[in-house]
Amino acid sequence: MGEKRDQAMQLLQKMLAPEISAQLAKGPSGPKFAGDLGEMSMNNIFEPLWTNETLDPRTRSLVTVAILIALRATEELEIHFPAAIRNGATLDELEQVIYQASGYAGFPAAHSARQVAIAALERAGMLG
């Protein structure tokens, strides 16, 4: 494993739920259909982007959440809302990202994101 891969794996272990990071550490498993997608995300997202120190993980998480809200990528948001908290974002900051998204990505996208955030953060024990 190269240095960037090691850095990416360390970040993923910190920011993702333990069961997700453990699955990533095992490598590809499950159905073979589109099985290279995880490796592509490591090569094209986590290694080059998340290991770059220009933006800290908290900022990168807030940007990622905002983009995912605009894309209405609810499955990814389920992972990235708790990851943002693990990366140092606060609940108040995530609320503000949702509010900001309502003005630029539309109210329906922000409303859906709110519902996903509530469910994901409650599951992760991060919402009282």
GROMACS .gro file of N, CA, C and O in nm:
model
  512
    1MET      N    1   0.084  -0.119   0.000
    1MET     CA    2   0.000   0.000   0.000
    1MET      C    3   0.088   0.124   0.000
    1MET      O    4   0.186   0.131   0.071
    2GLY      N    5   0.049   0.225  -0.076
    2GLY     CA    6   0.124   0.348  -0.081
    2GLY      C    7   0.087   0.442   0.033
    2GLY      O    8  -0.008   0.418   0.109
    3GLU      N    9   0.164   0.549   0.044
    3GLU     CA   10   0.143   0.646   0.151
    3GLU      C   11   0.004   0.710   0.144
    3GLU      O   12  -0.065   0.725   0.245
    4LYS      N   13  -0.039   0.749   0.022
    4LYS     CA   14  -0.171   0.811   0.006
    4LYS      C   15  -0.282   0.714   0.044
    4LYS      O   16  -0.381   0.752   0.107
    5ARG      N   17  -0.266   0.587   0.007
    5ARG     CA   18  -0.367   0.487   0.042
    5ARG      C   19  -0.374   0.471   0.194
    5ARG      O   20  -0.482   0.464   0.252
    6ASP      N   21  -0.259   0.466   0.259
    6ASP     CA   22  -0.256   0.455   0.405
    6ASP      C   23  -0.324   0.575   0.470
    6ASP      O   24  -0.403   0.559   0.564
    7GLN      N   25  -0.295   0.697   0.421
    7GLN     CA   26  -0.357   0.817   0.475
    7GLN      C   27  -0.508   0.812   0.455
    7GLN      O   28  -0.586   0.846   0.546
    8ALA      N   29  -0.551   0.771   0.335
    8ALA     CA   30  -0.694   0.764   0.304
    8ALA      C   31  -0.763   0.664   0.396
    8ALA      O   32  -0.872   0.691   0.449
    9MET      N   33  -0.702   0.548   0.419
    9MET     CA   34  -0.762   0.447   0.506
    9MET      C   35  -0.772   0.498   0.650
    9MET      O   36  -0.872   0.473   0.717
   10GLN      N   37  -0.671   0.570   0.697
   10GLN     CA   38  -0.676   0.625   0.832
   10GLN      C   39  -0.791   0.726   0.845
   10GLN      O   40  -0.864   0.727   0.944
   11LEU      N   41  -0.806   0.812   0.743
   11LEU     CA   42  -0.917   0.909   0.745
   11LEU      C   43  -1.052   0.838   0.743
   11LEU      O   44  -1.142   0.876   0.818
   12LEU      N   45  -1.064   0.738   0.658
   12LEU     CA   46  -1.191   0.666   0.648
   12LEU      C   47  -1.225   0.596   0.779
   12LEU      O   48  -1.341   0.594   0.820
   13GLN      N   49  -1.125   0.540   0.845
   13GLN     CA   50  -1.150   0.472   0.972
   13GLN      C   51  -1.198   0.570   1.078
   13GLN      O   52  -1.278   0.535   1.164
   14LYS      N   53  -1.150   0.694   1.071
   14LYS     CA   54  -1.192   0.796   1.167
   14LYS      C   55  -1.332   0.848   1.136
   14LYS      O   56  -1.412   0.871   1.225
   15MET      N   57  -1.362   0.868   1.007
   15MET     CA   58  -1.485   0.938   0.972
   15MET      C   59  -1.605   0.848   0.947
   15MET      O   60  -1.718   0.894   0.956
   16LEU      N   61  -1.583   0.721   0.918
   16LEU     CA   62  -1.696   0.633   0.887
   16LEU      C   63  -1.732   0.546   1.007
   16LEU      O   64  -1.650   0.523   1.095
   17ALA      N   65  -1.853   0.496   1.005
   17ALA     CA   66  -1.896   0.403   1.108
   17ALA      C   67  -1.802   0.282   1.106
   17ALA      O   68  -1.754   0.243   0.999
   18PRO      N   69  -1.776   0.222   1.220
   18PRO     CA   70  -1.681   0.110   1.226
   18PRO      C   71  -1.711  -0.004   1.129
   18PRO      O   72  -1.620  -0.059   1.068
   19GLU      N   73  -1.839  -0.036   1.111
   19GLU     CA   74  -1.873  -0.147   1.020
   19GLU      C   75  -1.842  -0.114   0.874
   19GLU      O   76  -1.805  -0.199   0.795
   20ILE      N   77  -1.853   0.014   0.838
   20ILE     CA   78  -1.822   0.055   0.700
   20ILE      C   79  -1.672   0.054   0.677
   20ILE      O   80  -1.624   0.002   0.577
   21SER      N   81  -1.595   0.110   0.770
   21SER     CA   82  -1.451   0.113   0.752
   21SER      C   83  -1.392  -0.028   0.757
   21SER      O   84  -1.298  -0.058   0.684
   22ALA      N   85  -1.449  -0.117   0.839
   22ALA     CA   86  -1.402  -0.256   0.843
   22ALA      C   87  -1.427  -0.324   0.708
   22ALA      O   88  -1.342  -0.399   0.658
   23GLN      N   89  -1.542  -0.296   0.649
   23GLN     CA   90  -1.574  -0.355   0.518
   23GLN      C   91  -1.478  -0.303   0.412
   23GLN      O   92  -1.430  -0.380   0.328
   24LEU      N   93  -1.447  -0.174   0.416
   24LEU     CA   94  -1.352  -0.117   0.320
   24LEU      C   95  -1.214  -0.179   0.334
   24LEU      O   96  -1.145  -0.203   0.235
   25ALA      N   97  -1.173  -0.203   0.456
   25ALA     CA   98  -1.041  -0.260   0.481
   25ALA      C   99  -1.030  -0.401   0.424
   25ALA      O  100  -0.922  -0.444   0.382
   26LYS      N  101  -1.143  -0.475   0.419
   26LYS     CA  102  -1.144  -0.611   0.364
   26LYS      C  103  -1.129  -0.612   0.213
   26LYS      O  104  -1.089  -0.711   0.156
   27GLY      N  105  -1.165  -0.503   0.150
   27GLY     CA  106  -1.161  -0.499   0.004
   27GLY      C  107  -1.294  -0.541  -0.055
   27GLY      O  108  -1.393  -0.557   0.017
   28PRO      N  109  -1.297  -0.562  -0.187
   28PRO     CA  110  -1.422  -0.596  -0.255
   28PRO      C  111  -1.486  -0.723  -0.199
   28PRO      O  112  -1.418  -0.821  -0.171
   29SER      N  113  -1.618  -0.716  -0.181
   29SER     CA  114  -1.694  -0.834  -0.140
   29SER      C  115  -1.836  -0.817  -0.189
   29SER      O  116  -1.874  -0.711  -0.237
   30GLY      N  117  -1.914  -0.920  -0.176
   30GLY     CA  118  -2.052  -0.913  -0.219
   30GLY      C  119  -2.066  -0.938  -0.368
   30GLY      O  120  -1.978  -0.998  -0.431
   31PRO      N  121  -2.176  -0.890  -0.426
   31PRO     CA  122  -2.200  -0.913  -0.568
   31PRO      C  123  -2.086  -0.858  -0.655
   31PRO      O  124  -2.030  -0.753  -0.625
   32LYS      N  125  -2.056  -0.929  -0.759
   32LYS     CA  126  -1.947  -0.888  -0.849
   32LYS      C  127  -1.988  -0.772  -0.941
   32LYS      O  128  -1.903  -0.704  -0.996
   33PHE      N  129  -2.117  -0.750  -0.957
   33PHE     CA  130  -2.166  -0.645  -1.046
   33PHE      C  131  -2.112  -0.509  -1.002
   33PHE      O  132  -2.131  -0.467  -0.889
   34ALA      N  133  -2.042  -0.440  -1.091
   34ALA     CA  134  -1.982  -0.309  -1.065
   34ALA      C  135  -1.895  -0.311  -0.940
   34ALA      O  136  -1.888  -0.215  -0.865
   35GLY      N  137  -1.826  -0.423  -0.919
   35GLY     CA  138  -1.746  -0.443  -0.800
   35GLY      C  139  -1.624  -0.352  -0.788
   35GLY      O  140  -1.566  -0.342  -0.681
   36ASP      N  141  -1.583  -0.288  -0.896
   36ASP     CA  142  -1.466  -0.200  -0.891
   36ASP      C  143  -1.500  -0.059  -0.842
   36ASP      O  144  -1.411   0.025  -0.828
   37LEU      N  145  -1.626  -0.033  -0.814
   37LEU     CA  146  -1.667   0.101  -0.775
   37LEU      C  147  -1.598   0.149  -0.647
   37LEU      O  148  -1.554   0.264  -0.638
   38GLY      N  149  -1.583   0.061  -0.549
   38GLY     CA  150  -1.515   0.099  -0.425
   38GLY      C  151  -1.369   0.137  -0.450
   38GLY      O  152  -1.320   0.236  -0.395
   39GLU      N  153  -1.302   0.058  -0.531
   39GLU     CA  154  -1.162   0.088  -0.563
   39GLU      C  155  -1.151   0.219  -0.641
   39GLU      O  156  -1.059   0.298  -0.619
   40MET      N  157  -1.247   0.244  -0.729
   40MET     CA  158  -1.248   0.370  -0.803
   40MET      C  159  -1.265   0.488  -0.708
   40MET      O  160  -1.201   0.592  -0.725
   41SER      N  161  -1.350   0.472  -0.605
   41SER     CA  162  -1.368   0.582  -0.510
   41SER      C  163  -1.240   0.606  -0.430
   41SER      O  164  -1.207   0.721  -0.401
   42MET      N  165  -1.168   0.501  -0.398
   42MET     CA  166  -1.040   0.519  -0.328
   42MET      C  167  -0.941   0.594  -0.418
   42MET      O  168  -0.876   0.688  -0.374
   43ASN      N  169  -0.930   0.550  -0.543
   43ASN     CA  170  -0.832   0.608  -0.636
   43ASN      C  171  -0.867   0.750  -0.680
   43ASN      O  172  -0.777   0.830  -0.706
   44ASN      N  173  -0.996   0.781  -0.692
   44ASN     CA  174  -1.038   0.908  -0.751
   44ASN      C  175  -1.094   1.010  -0.652
   44ASN      O  176  -1.107   1.127  -0.687
   45ILE      N  177  -1.129   0.965  -0.533
   45ILE     CA  178  -1.188   1.057  -0.435
   45ILE      C  179  -1.104   1.061  -0.307
   45ILE      O  180  -1.049   1.164  -0.272
   46PHE      N  181  -1.096   0.948  -0.239
   46PHE     CA  182  -1.036   0.950  -0.105
   46PHE      C  183  -0.885   0.974  -0.108
   46PHE      O  184  -0.836   1.056  -0.031
   47GLU      N  185  -0.813   0.907  -0.196
   47GLU     CA  186  -0.668   0.929  -0.198
   47GLU      C  187  -0.631   1.070  -0.245
   47GLU      O  188  -0.558   1.140  -0.175
   48PRO      N  189  -0.681   1.118  -0.359
   48PRO     CA  190  -0.636   1.250  -0.403
   48PRO      C  191  -0.704   1.367  -0.332
   48PRO      O  192  -0.642   1.472  -0.314
   49LEU      N  193  -0.829   1.353  -0.291
   49LEU     CA  194  -0.903   1.467  -0.235
   49LEU      C  195  -0.896   1.472  -0.083
   49LEU      O  196  -0.858   1.574  -0.025
   50TRP      N  197  -0.936   1.366  -0.017
   50TRP     CA  198  -0.945   1.369   0.129
   50TRP      C  199  -0.808   1.373   0.197
   50TRP      O  200  -0.798   1.416   0.311
   51THR      N  201  -0.703   1.331   0.129
   51THR     CA  202  -0.570   1.338   0.190
   51THR      C  203  -0.502   1.472   0.163
   51THR      O  204  -0.400   1.501   0.224
   52ASN      N  205  -0.557   1.553   0.076
   52ASN     CA  206  -0.501   1.686   0.049
   52ASN      C  207  -0.528   1.774   0.170
   52ASN      O  208  -0.641   1.786   0.217
   53GLU      N  209  -0.426   1.838   0.221
   53GLU     CA  210  -0.438   1.915   0.345
   53GLU      C  211  -0.479   2.061   0.325
   53GLU      O  212  -0.488   2.136   0.423
   54THR      N  213  -0.508   2.102   0.203
   54THR     CA  214  -0.551   2.240   0.179
   54THR      C  215  -0.681   2.270   0.253
   54THR      O  216  -0.697   2.377   0.311
   55LEU      N  217  -0.774   2.175   0.251
   55LEU     CA  218  -0.897   2.186   0.330
   55LEU      C  219  -0.890   2.081   0.440
   55LEU      O  220  -0.853   1.966   0.415
   56ASP      N  221  -0.927   2.120   0.560
   56ASP     CA  222  -0.930   2.023   0.670
   56ASP      C  223  -1.051   1.931   0.654
   56ASP      O  224  -1.145   1.964   0.580
   57PRO      N  225  -1.052   1.816   0.721
   57PRO     CA  226  -1.163   1.722   0.706
   57PRO      C  227  -1.300   1.780   0.740
   57PRO      O  228  -1.399   1.749   0.675
   58ARG      N  229  -1.308   1.869   0.840
   58ARG     CA  230  -1.435   1.932   0.876
   58ARG      C  231  -1.491   2.011   0.759
   58ARG      O  232  -1.607   1.997   0.721
   59THR      N  233  -1.407   2.095   0.700
   59THR     CA  234  -1.450   2.178   0.587
   59THR      C  235  -1.487   2.089   0.469
   59THR      O  236  -1.589   2.111   0.403
   60ARG      N  237  -1.403   1.990   0.441
   60ARG     CA  238  -1.431   1.898   0.330
   60ARG      C  239  -1.565   1.828   0.350
   60ARG      O  240  -1.643   1.810   0.256
   61SER      N  241  -1.595   1.790   0.474
   61SER     CA  242  -1.723   1.725   0.503
   61SER      C  243  -1.840   1.819   0.479
   61SER      O  244  -1.942   1.779   0.422
   62LEU      N  245  -1.829   1.944   0.524
   62LEU     CA  246  -1.937   2.040   0.503
   62LEU      C  247  -1.962   2.065   0.354
   62LEU      O  248  -2.077   2.072   0.310
   63VAL      N  249  -1.855   2.077   0.278
   63VAL     CA  250  -1.867   2.095   0.132
   63VAL      C  251  -1.933   1.972   0.071
   63VAL      O  252  -2.024   1.983  -0.012
   64THR      N  253  -1.888   1.855   0.112
   64THR     CA  254  -1.943   1.730   0.058
   64THR      C  255  -2.092   1.719   0.088
   64THR      O  256  -2.171   1.685  -0.001
   65VAL      N  257  -2.132   1.748   0.211
   65VAL     CA  258  -2.273   1.742   0.248
   65VAL      C  259  -2.354   1.839   0.161
   65VAL      O  260  -2.461   1.803   0.110
   66ALA      N  261  -2.304   1.959   0.142
   66ALA     CA  262  -2.376   2.057   0.059
   66ALA      C  263  -2.395   2.006  -0.084
   66ALA      O  264  -2.504   2.018  -0.141
   67ILE      N  265  -2.290   1.950  -0.140
   67ILE     CA  266  -2.299   1.898  -0.277
   67ILE      C  267  -2.397   1.781  -0.283
   67ILE      O  268  -2.480   1.773  -0.375
   68LEU      N  269  -2.391   1.692  -0.186
   68LEU     CA  270  -2.481   1.576  -0.185
   68LEU      C  271  -2.627   1.619  -0.168
   68LEU      O  272  -2.717   1.557  -0.225
   69ILE      N  273  -2.650   1.725  -0.090
   69ILE     CA  274  -2.787   1.778  -0.078
   69ILE      C  275  -2.835   1.825  -0.215
   69ILE      O  276  -2.946   1.793  -0.257
   70ALA      N  277  -2.751   1.901  -0.284
   70ALA     CA  278  -2.789   1.954  -0.415
   70ALA      C  279  -2.816   1.841  -0.514
   70ALA      O  280  -2.905   1.852  -0.600
   71LEU      N  281  -2.741   1.732  -0.501
   71LEU     CA  282  -2.760   1.617  -0.591
   71LEU      C  283  -2.874   1.526  -0.547
   71LEU      O  284  -2.910   1.433  -0.619
   72ARG      N  285  -2.928   1.554  -0.428
   72ARG     CA  286  -3.031   1.468  -0.367
   72ARG      C  287  -2.981   1.324  -0.354
   72ARG      O  288  -3.055   1.228  -0.376
   73ALA      N  289  -2.855   1.311  -0.317
   73ALA     CA  290  -2.790   1.181  -0.302
   73ALA      C  291  -2.813   1.131  -0.159
   73ALA      O  292  -2.722   1.129  -0.076
   74THR      N  293  -2.935   1.088  -0.131
   74THR     CA  294  -2.973   1.055   0.006
   74THR      C  295  -2.896   0.937   0.063
   74THR      O  296  -2.862   0.939   0.182
   75GLU      N  297  -2.865   0.836  -0.015
   75GLU     CA  298  -2.789   0.723   0.037
   75GLU      C  299  -2.650   0.767   0.082
   75GLU      O  300  -2.600   0.722   0.186
   76GLU      N  301  -2.587   0.854   0.005
   76GLU     CA  302  -2.455   0.905   0.044
   76GLU      C  303  -2.465   0.998   0.164
   76GLU      O  304  -2.378   0.998   0.250
   77LEU      N  305  -2.573   1.075   0.172
   77LEU     CA  306  -2.592   1.164   0.287
   77LEU      C  307  -2.604   1.084   0.417
   77LEU      O  308  -2.559   1.129   0.522
   78GLU      N  309  -2.663   0.966   0.410
   78GLU     CA  310  -2.676   0.881   0.529
   78GLU      C  311  -2.539   0.850   0.588
   78GLU      O  312  -2.525   0.835   0.709
   79ILE      N  313  -2.439   0.842   0.505
   79ILE     CA  314  -2.302   0.815   0.550
   79ILE      C  315  -2.233   0.946   0.589
   79ILE      O  316  -2.163   0.953   0.689
   80HIS      N  317  -2.255   1.052   0.510
   80HIS     CA  318  -2.177   1.174   0.527
   80HIS      C  319  -2.225   1.267   0.639
   80HIS      O  320  -2.145   1.347   0.688
   81PHE      N  321  -2.351   1.259   0.681
   81PHE     CA  322  -2.391   1.341   0.797
   81PHE      C  323  -2.315   1.296   0.922
   81PHE      O  324  -2.251   1.379   0.988
   82PRO      N  325  -2.318   1.167   0.959
   82PRO     CA  326  -2.238   1.126   1.075
   82PRO      C  327  -2.087   1.146   1.054
   82PRO      O  328  -2.015   1.181   1.148
   83ALA      N  329  -2.040   1.125   0.932
   83ALA     CA  330  -1.897   1.145   0.903
   83ALA      C  331  -1.858   1.290   0.930
   83ALA      O  332  -1.749   1.317   0.983
   84ALA      N  333  -1.945   1.383   0.896
   84ALA     CA  334  -1.916   1.525   0.919
   84ALA      C  335  -1.899   1.553   1.068
   84ALA      O  336  -1.809   1.628   1.108
   85ILE      N  337  -1.984   1.493   1.150
   85ILE     CA  338  -1.972   1.510   1.295
   85ILE      C  339  -1.838   1.451   1.342
   85ILE      O  340  -1.765   1.514   1.419
   86ARG      N  341  -1.806   1.332   1.294
   86ARG     CA  342  -1.678   1.270   1.332
   86ARG      C  343  -1.559   1.353   1.287
   86ARG      O  344  -1.452   1.348   1.346
   87ASN      N  345  -1.577   1.431   1.180
   87ASN     CA  346  -1.470   1.516   1.128
   87ASN      C  347  -1.468   1.654   1.194
   87ASN      O  348  -1.393   1.741   1.151
   88GLY      N  349  -1.553   1.676   1.293
   88GLY     CA  350  -1.546   1.801   1.368
   88GLY      C  351  -1.656   1.901   1.340
   88GLY      O  352  -1.660   2.008   1.403
   89ALA      N  353  -1.746   1.874   1.247
   89ALA     CA  354  -1.858   1.965   1.223
   89ALA      C  355  -1.956   1.955   1.341
   89ALA      O  356  -1.962   1.852   1.409
   90THR      N  357  -2.030   2.061   1.363
   90THR     CA  358  -2.130   2.060   1.470
   90THR      C  359  -2.270   2.043   1.410
   90THR      O  360  -2.292   2.063   1.290
   91LEU      N  361  -2.363   2.008   1.497
   91LEU     CA  362  -2.502   2.000   1.452
   91LEU      C  363  -2.550   2.135   1.400
   91LEU      O  364  -2.621   2.140   1.299
   92ASP      N  365  -2.512   2.244   1.467
   92ASP     CA  366  -2.551   2.378   1.422
   92ASP      C  367  -2.498   2.405   1.281
   92ASP      O  368  -2.569   2.463   1.198
   93GLU      N  369  -2.374   2.365   1.254
   93GLU     CA  370  -2.318   2.387   1.120
   93GLU      C  371  -2.392   2.304   1.015
   93GLU      O  372  -2.422   2.355   0.906
   94LEU      N  373  -2.426   2.180   1.048
   94LEU     CA  374  -2.501   2.099   0.952
   94LEU      C  375  -2.640   2.155   0.927
   94LEU      O  376  -2.688   2.154   0.814
   95GLU      N  377  -2.703   2.208   1.031
   95GLU     CA  378  -2.832   2.274   1.012
   95GLU      C  379  -2.818   2.392   0.916
   95GLU      O  380  -2.901   2.410   0.826
   96GLN      N  381  -2.713   2.470   0.934
   96GLN     CA  382  -2.693   2.586   0.847
   96GLN      C  383  -2.665   2.545   0.702
   96GLN      O  384  -2.707   2.614   0.609
   97VAL      N  385  -2.596   2.433   0.683
   97VAL     CA  386  -2.574   2.383   0.547
   97VAL      C  387  -2.708   2.348   0.484
   97VAL      O  388  -2.733   2.380   0.367
   98ILE      N  389  -2.795   2.283   0.559
   98ILE     CA  390  -2.928   2.249   0.507
   98ILE      C  391  -3.006   2.376   0.474
   98ILE      O  392  -3.069   2.386   0.368
   99TYR      N  393  -3.003   2.474   0.564
   99TYR     CA  394  -3.074   2.600   0.538
   99TYR      C  395  -3.018   2.669   0.413
   99TYR      O  396  -3.093   2.719   0.330
  100GLN      N  397  -2.886   2.673   0.402
  100GLN     CA  398  -2.822   2.736   0.286
  100GLN      C  399  -2.862   2.663   0.158
  100GLN      O  400  -2.891   2.726   0.056
  101ALA      N  401  -2.865   2.531   0.165
  101ALA     CA  402  -2.903   2.452   0.047
  101ALA      C  403  -3.047   2.481   0.005
  101ALA      O  404  -3.078   2.475  -0.114
  102SER      N  405  -3.133   2.514   0.100
  102SER     CA  406  -3.273   2.541   0.063
  102SER      C  407  -3.282   2.658  -0.033
  102SER      O  408  -3.368   2.659  -0.122
  103GLY      N  409  -3.193   2.755  -0.019
  103GLY     CA  410  -3.195   2.871  -0.107
  103GLY      C  411  -3.132   2.847  -0.243
  103GLY      O  412  -3.169   2.911  -0.341
  104TYR      N  413  -3.038   2.754  -0.250
  104TYR     CA  414  -2.964   2.734  -0.374
  104TYR      C  415  -2.997   2.603  -0.444
  104TYR      O  416  -2.991   2.595  -0.567
  105ALA      N  417  -3.032   2.500  -0.368
  105ALA     CA  418  -3.064   2.370  -0.429
  105ALA      C  419  -3.214   2.344  -0.426
  105ALA      O  420  -3.261   2.251  -0.489
  106GLY      N  421  -3.288   2.427  -0.351
  106GLY     CA  422  -3.433   2.414  -0.345
  106GLY      C  423  -3.481   2.355  -0.214
  106GLY      O  424  -3.411   2.276  -0.150
  107PHE      N  425  -3.601   2.397  -0.176
  107PHE     CA  426  -3.659   2.350  -0.051
  107PHE      C  427  -3.678   2.199  -0.048
  107PHE      O  428  -3.647   2.136   0.054
  108PRO      N  429  -3.728   2.136  -0.155
  108PRO     CA  430  -3.746   1.991  -0.148
  108PRO      C  431  -3.614   1.915  -0.121
  108PRO      O  432  -3.614   1.820  -0.043
  109ALA      N  433  -3.505   1.959  -0.181
  109ALA     CA  434  -3.376   1.894  -0.157
  109ALA      C  435  -3.334   1.912  -0.011
  109ALA      O  436  -3.286   1.818   0.053
  110ALA      N  437  -3.352   2.032   0.042
  110ALA     CA  438  -3.315   2.059   0.181
  110ALA      C  439  -3.404   1.982   0.278
  110ALA      O  440  -3.356   1.927   0.377
  111HIS      N  441  -3.533   1.974   0.248
  111HIS     CA  442  -3.625   1.900   0.333
  111HIS      C  443  -3.589   1.751   0.336
  111HIS      O  444  -3.586   1.689   0.443
  112SER      N  445  -3.559   1.694   0.221
  112SER     CA  446  -3.518   1.554   0.215
  112SER      C  447  -3.389   1.533   0.294
  112SER      O  448  -3.376   1.435   0.367
  113ALA      N  449  -3.295   1.625   0.280
  113ALA     CA  450  -3.169   1.616   0.353
  113ALA      C  451  -3.193   1.620   0.503
  113ALA      O  452  -3.128   1.549   0.580
  114ARG      N  453  -3.284   1.705   0.546
  114ARG     CA  454  -3.316   1.714   0.689
  114ARG      C  455  -3.367   1.580   0.741
  114ARG      O  456  -3.326   1.533   0.847
  115GLN      N  457  -3.456   1.517   0.665
  115GLN     CA  458  -3.511   1.387   0.706
  115GLN      C  459  -3.400   1.282   0.714
  115GLN      O  460  -3.396   1.203   0.809
  116VAL      N  461  -3.312   1.282   0.615
  116VAL     CA  462  -3.200   1.187   0.615
  116VAL      C  463  -3.108   1.215   0.734
  116VAL      O  464  -3.064   1.122   0.802
  117ALA      N  465  -3.079   1.342   0.760
  117ALA     CA  466  -2.990   1.378   0.870
  117ALA      C  467  -3.047   1.330   1.003
  117ALA      O  468  -2.975   1.272   1.086
  118ILE      N  469  -3.175   1.355   1.026
  118ILE     CA  470  -3.237   1.314   1.152
  118ILE      C  471  -3.222   1.162   1.171
  118ILE      O  472  -3.176   1.116   1.276
  119ALA      N  473  -3.258   1.085   1.069
  119ALA     CA  474  -3.251   0.939   1.080
  119ALA      C  475  -3.107   0.891   1.098
  119ALA      O  476  -3.079   0.808   1.185
  120ALA      N  477  -3.016   0.943   1.017
  120ALA     CA  478  -2.877   0.896   1.022
  120ALA      C  479  -2.809   0.935   1.153
  120ALA      O  480  -2.736   0.854   1.213
  121LEU      N  481  -2.833   1.056   1.199
  121LEU     CA  482  -2.768   1.102   1.322
  121LEU      C  483  -2.829   1.034   1.445
  121LEU      O  484  -2.757   1.006   1.541
  122GLU      N  485  -2.958   1.004   1.441
  122GLU     CA  486  -3.018   0.929   1.551
  122GLU      C  487  -2.961   0.788   1.557
  122GLU      O  488  -2.926   0.737   1.662
  123ARG      N  489  -2.950   0.721   1.439
  123ARG     CA  490  -2.892   0.586   1.433
  123ARG      C  491  -2.750   0.584   1.489
  123ARG      O  492  -2.709   0.488   1.554
  124ALA      N  493  -2.675   0.690   1.462
  124ALA     CA  494  -2.536   0.697   1.506
  124ALA      C  495  -2.523   0.747   1.650
  124ALA      O  496  -2.413   0.758   1.703
  125GLY      N  497  -2.637   0.777   1.714
  125GLY     CA  498  -2.635   0.825   1.852
  125GLY      C  499  -2.580   0.966   1.865
  125GLY      O  500  -2.527   1.003   1.970
  126MET      N  501  -2.594   1.045   1.761
  126MET     CA  502  -2.538   1.180   1.758
  126MET      C  503  -2.643   1.289   1.772
  126MET      O  504  -2.611   1.406   1.769
  127LEU      N  505  -2.769   1.248   1.781
  127LEU     CA  506  -2.879   1.345   1.790
  127LEU      C  507  -2.961   1.309   1.913
  127LEU      O  508  -3.004   1.195   1.926
  128GLY      N  509  -2.981   1.408   1.999
  128GLY     CA  510  -3.051   1.383   2.125
  128GLY      C  511  -3.198   1.369   2.115
  128GLY      O  512  -3.270   1.375   2.029
   0.00000   0.00000   0.00000
